[in-house]
Short mmCIF file of C-alpha atoms in Angstrom, two decimals:
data_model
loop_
_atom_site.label_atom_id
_atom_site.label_comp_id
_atom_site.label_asym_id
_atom_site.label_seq_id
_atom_site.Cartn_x
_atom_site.Cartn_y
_atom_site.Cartn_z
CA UNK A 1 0.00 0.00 0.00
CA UNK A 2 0.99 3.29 -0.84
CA UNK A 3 1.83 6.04 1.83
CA UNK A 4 -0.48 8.88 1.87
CA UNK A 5 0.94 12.18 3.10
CA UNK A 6 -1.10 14.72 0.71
CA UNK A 7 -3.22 14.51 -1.83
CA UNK A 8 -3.26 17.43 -4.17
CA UNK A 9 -4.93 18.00 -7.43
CA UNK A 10 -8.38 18.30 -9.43
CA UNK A 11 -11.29 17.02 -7.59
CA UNK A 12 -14.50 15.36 -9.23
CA UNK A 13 -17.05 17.51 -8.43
CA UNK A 14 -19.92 14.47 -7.86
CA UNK A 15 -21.88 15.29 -4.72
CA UNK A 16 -24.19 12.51 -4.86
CA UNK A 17 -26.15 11.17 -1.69
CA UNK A 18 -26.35 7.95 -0.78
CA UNK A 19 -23.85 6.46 -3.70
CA UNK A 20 -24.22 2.50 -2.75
CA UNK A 21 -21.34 0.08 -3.78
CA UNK A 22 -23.42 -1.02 -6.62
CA UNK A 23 -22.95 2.45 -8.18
CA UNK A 24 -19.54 2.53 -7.72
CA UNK A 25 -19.39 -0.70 -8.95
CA UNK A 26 -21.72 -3.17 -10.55
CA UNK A 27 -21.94 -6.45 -9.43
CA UNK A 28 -20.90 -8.24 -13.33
CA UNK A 29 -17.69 -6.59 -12.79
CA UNK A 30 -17.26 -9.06 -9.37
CA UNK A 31 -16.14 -11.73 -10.51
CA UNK A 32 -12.59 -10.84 -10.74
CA UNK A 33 -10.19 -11.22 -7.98
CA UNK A 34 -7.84 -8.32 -9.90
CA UNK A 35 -7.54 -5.15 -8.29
CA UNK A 36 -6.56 -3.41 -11.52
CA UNK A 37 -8.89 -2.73 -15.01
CA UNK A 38 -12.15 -2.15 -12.10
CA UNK A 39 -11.66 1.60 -12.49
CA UNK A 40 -13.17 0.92 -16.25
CA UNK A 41 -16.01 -0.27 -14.23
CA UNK A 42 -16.50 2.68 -11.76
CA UNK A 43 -19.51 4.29 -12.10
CA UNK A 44 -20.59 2.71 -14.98
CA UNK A 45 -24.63 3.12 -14.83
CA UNK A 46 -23.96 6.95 -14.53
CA UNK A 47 -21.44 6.90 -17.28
CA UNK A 48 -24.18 6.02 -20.03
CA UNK A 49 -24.82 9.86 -19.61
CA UNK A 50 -22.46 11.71 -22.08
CA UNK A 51 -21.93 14.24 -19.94
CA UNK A 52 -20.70 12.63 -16.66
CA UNK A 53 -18.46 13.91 -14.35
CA UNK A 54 -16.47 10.72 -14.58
CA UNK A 55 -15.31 10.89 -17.83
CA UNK A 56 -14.90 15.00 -18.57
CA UNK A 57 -11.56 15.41 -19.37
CA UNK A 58 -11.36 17.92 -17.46
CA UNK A 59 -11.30 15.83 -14.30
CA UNK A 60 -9.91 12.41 -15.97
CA UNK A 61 -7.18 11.39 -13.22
CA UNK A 62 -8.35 13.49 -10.64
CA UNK A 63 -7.01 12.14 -7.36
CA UNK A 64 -9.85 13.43 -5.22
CA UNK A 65 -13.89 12.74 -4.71
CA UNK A 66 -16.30 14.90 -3.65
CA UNK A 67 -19.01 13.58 -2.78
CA UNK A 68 -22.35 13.74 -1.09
CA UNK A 69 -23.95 12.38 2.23
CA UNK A 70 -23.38 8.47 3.16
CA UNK A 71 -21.41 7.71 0.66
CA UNK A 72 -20.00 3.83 0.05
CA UNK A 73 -23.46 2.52 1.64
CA UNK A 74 -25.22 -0.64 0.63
CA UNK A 75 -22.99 -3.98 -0.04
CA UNK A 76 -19.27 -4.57 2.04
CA UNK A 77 -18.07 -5.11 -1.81
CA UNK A 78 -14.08 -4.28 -1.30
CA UNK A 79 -14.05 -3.90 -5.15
CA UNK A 80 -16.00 -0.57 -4.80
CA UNK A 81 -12.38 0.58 -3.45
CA UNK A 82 -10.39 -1.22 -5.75
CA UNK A 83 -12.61 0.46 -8.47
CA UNK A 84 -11.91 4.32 -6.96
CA UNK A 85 -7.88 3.03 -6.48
CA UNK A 86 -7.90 1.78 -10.59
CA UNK A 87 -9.14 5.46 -11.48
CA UNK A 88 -6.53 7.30 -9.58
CA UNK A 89 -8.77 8.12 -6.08
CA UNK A 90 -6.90 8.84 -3.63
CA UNK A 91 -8.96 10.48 -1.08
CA UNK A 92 -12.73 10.79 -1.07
CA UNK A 93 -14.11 13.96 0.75
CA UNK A 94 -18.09 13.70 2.23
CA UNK A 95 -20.27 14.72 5.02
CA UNK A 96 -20.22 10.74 5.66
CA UNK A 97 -19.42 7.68 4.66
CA UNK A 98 -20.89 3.98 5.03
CA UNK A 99 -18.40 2.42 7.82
CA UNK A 100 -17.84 -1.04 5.82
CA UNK A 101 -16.86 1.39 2.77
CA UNK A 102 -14.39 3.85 4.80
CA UNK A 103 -12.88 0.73 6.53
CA UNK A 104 -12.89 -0.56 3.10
CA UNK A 105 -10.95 2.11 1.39
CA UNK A 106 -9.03 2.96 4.55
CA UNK A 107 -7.38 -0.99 4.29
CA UNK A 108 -6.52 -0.17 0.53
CA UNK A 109 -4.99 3.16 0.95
CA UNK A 110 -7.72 5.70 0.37
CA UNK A 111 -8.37 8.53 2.44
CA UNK A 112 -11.66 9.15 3.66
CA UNK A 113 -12.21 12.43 4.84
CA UNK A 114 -15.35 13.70 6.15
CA UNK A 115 -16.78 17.52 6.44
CA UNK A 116 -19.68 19.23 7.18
CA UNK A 117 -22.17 19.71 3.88
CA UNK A 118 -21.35 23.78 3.95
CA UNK A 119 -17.84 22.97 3.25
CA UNK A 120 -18.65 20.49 0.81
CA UNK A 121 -20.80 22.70 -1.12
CA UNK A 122 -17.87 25.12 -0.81
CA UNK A 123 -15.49 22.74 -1.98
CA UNK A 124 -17.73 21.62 -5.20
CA UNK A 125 -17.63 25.19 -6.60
CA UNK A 126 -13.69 24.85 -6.23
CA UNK A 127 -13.56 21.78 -8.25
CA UNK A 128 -15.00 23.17 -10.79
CA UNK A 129 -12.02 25.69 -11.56
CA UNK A 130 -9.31 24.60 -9.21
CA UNK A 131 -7.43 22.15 -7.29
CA UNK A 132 -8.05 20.60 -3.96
CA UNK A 133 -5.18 20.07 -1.10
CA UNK A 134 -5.74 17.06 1.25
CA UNK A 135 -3.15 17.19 3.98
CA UNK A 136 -2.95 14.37 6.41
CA UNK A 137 -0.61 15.76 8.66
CA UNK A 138 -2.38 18.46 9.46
CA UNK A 139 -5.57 17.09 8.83
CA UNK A 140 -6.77 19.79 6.83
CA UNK A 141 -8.43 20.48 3.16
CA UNK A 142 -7.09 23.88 1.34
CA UNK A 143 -7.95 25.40 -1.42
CA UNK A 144 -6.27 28.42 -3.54
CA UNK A 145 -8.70 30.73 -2.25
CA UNK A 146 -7.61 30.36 1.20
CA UNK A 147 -10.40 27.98 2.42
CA UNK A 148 -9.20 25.55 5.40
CA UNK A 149 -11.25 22.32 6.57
CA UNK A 150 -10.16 20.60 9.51
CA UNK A 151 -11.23 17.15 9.71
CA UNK A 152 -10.18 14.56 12.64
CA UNK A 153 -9.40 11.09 11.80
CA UNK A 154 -8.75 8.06 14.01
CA UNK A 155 -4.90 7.79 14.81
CA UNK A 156 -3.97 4.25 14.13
CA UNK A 157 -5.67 5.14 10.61
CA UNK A 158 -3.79 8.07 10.03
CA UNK A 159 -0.32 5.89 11.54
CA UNK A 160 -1.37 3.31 9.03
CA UNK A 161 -1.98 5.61 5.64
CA UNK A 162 0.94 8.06 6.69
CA UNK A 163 3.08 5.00 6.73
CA UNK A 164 1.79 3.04 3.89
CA UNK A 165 0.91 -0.11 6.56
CA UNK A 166 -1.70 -2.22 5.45
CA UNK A 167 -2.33 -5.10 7.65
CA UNK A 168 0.89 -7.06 6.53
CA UNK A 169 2.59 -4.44 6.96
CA UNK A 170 1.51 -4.01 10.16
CA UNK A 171 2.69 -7.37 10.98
CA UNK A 172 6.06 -6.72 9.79
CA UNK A 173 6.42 -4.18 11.67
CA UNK A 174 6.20 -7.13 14.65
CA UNK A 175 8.70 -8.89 12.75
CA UNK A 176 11.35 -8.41 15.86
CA UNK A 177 9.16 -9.06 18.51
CA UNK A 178 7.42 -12.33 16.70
CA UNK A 179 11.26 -13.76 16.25
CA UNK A 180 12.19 -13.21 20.16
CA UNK A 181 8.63 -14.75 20.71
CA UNK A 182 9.58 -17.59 18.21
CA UNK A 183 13.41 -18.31 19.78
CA UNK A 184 11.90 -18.61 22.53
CA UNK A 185 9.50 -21.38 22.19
CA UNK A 186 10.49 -25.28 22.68
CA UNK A 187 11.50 -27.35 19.27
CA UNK A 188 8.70 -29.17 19.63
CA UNK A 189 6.41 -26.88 19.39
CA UNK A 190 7.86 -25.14 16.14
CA UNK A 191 7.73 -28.35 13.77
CA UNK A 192 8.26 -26.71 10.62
CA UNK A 193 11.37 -25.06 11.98
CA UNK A 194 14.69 -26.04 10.75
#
């Protein structure tokens, strides 16, 4: 998993409410156990309008979602974050999120920050112009017009996707302490040992 530190760039401007995992993804696209080619899949029923959000070139790439109250609800489909991961989102900024869907995208490297609707609305006229600045340090959202958003997040999260853990990683990080641990123990009880 990739360490996330900022997150800087265009942001789709989508603001949809309640955006289940079946919107993000469709269940025919399922049947893969592939993280990558799902981001052809995002979004796909709201794609068959011409002029979606998703595929403007304008915001093609963008690293950041905006989006609208409890979003990632419906299904625990993990694919609906592999989908947002495949089309370059990074961080996805809402009043609220589903909590399958932010512990989801949390244990694949996406940020999920979350913001009261007034700066959401304030932050979906940026998009539509400029870039968005997601700062996990500081736990803030900036914008070139001087707008600040503080948002808390949980601190092993933040540990975790400042430090690019995901949960091997997180064991690794053990990998001392599990091989005193392991010396320790008798022969017998270690019989695949050498």
């Amino acid at each position: 998993m990739d360490a996330v530190s900022t997150v800087e760039g265009r942001a789709y401007p989508f603001g949809m409410k309640n955006v289940d995992t079946d919107m993000i993804i469709a269940a025919k696209w399922l049947k893969t156990i592939s993280r990558s080619g799902l981001g052809a899949g995002a979004f796909e029923g709201l794609r068959q309008d011409p002029d979606n959000v998703f595929d403007n070139p304008e915001y093609r790439g963008a690293p950041i979602l905006i989006a609208g109250d409890n979003f990632g609800c419906g299904s625990s489909r993990e694919h609906a974050a592999w989908a947002l991961i495949d089309m370059g989102v990074k961080a996805v900024i809402a009043p609220s999120f589903s909590d399958i869907f932010s512990g989801n995208a949390f244990k694949n490297g996406i940020l999920t920050v979350a913001l009261p609707q007034e700066a959401i609305d304030r932050l979906l006229e940026v998009a539509k112009t400029d870039p968005v600045h997601v700062d996990l340090e500081t736990q803030t959202v900036t914008t070139p017009f001087q707008d600040r958003f503080e948002f808390a997040i949980d601190p092993f999260r933040k540990h975790c996707l400042s430090e690019g853990l995901d949960e091997i990683g997180l064991t690794l990080e053990q990998d001392a302490t599990i091989g005193r641990f392991e010396a320790k123990e008798p022969s017998w009880l270690r019989p695949f040992a050498a």
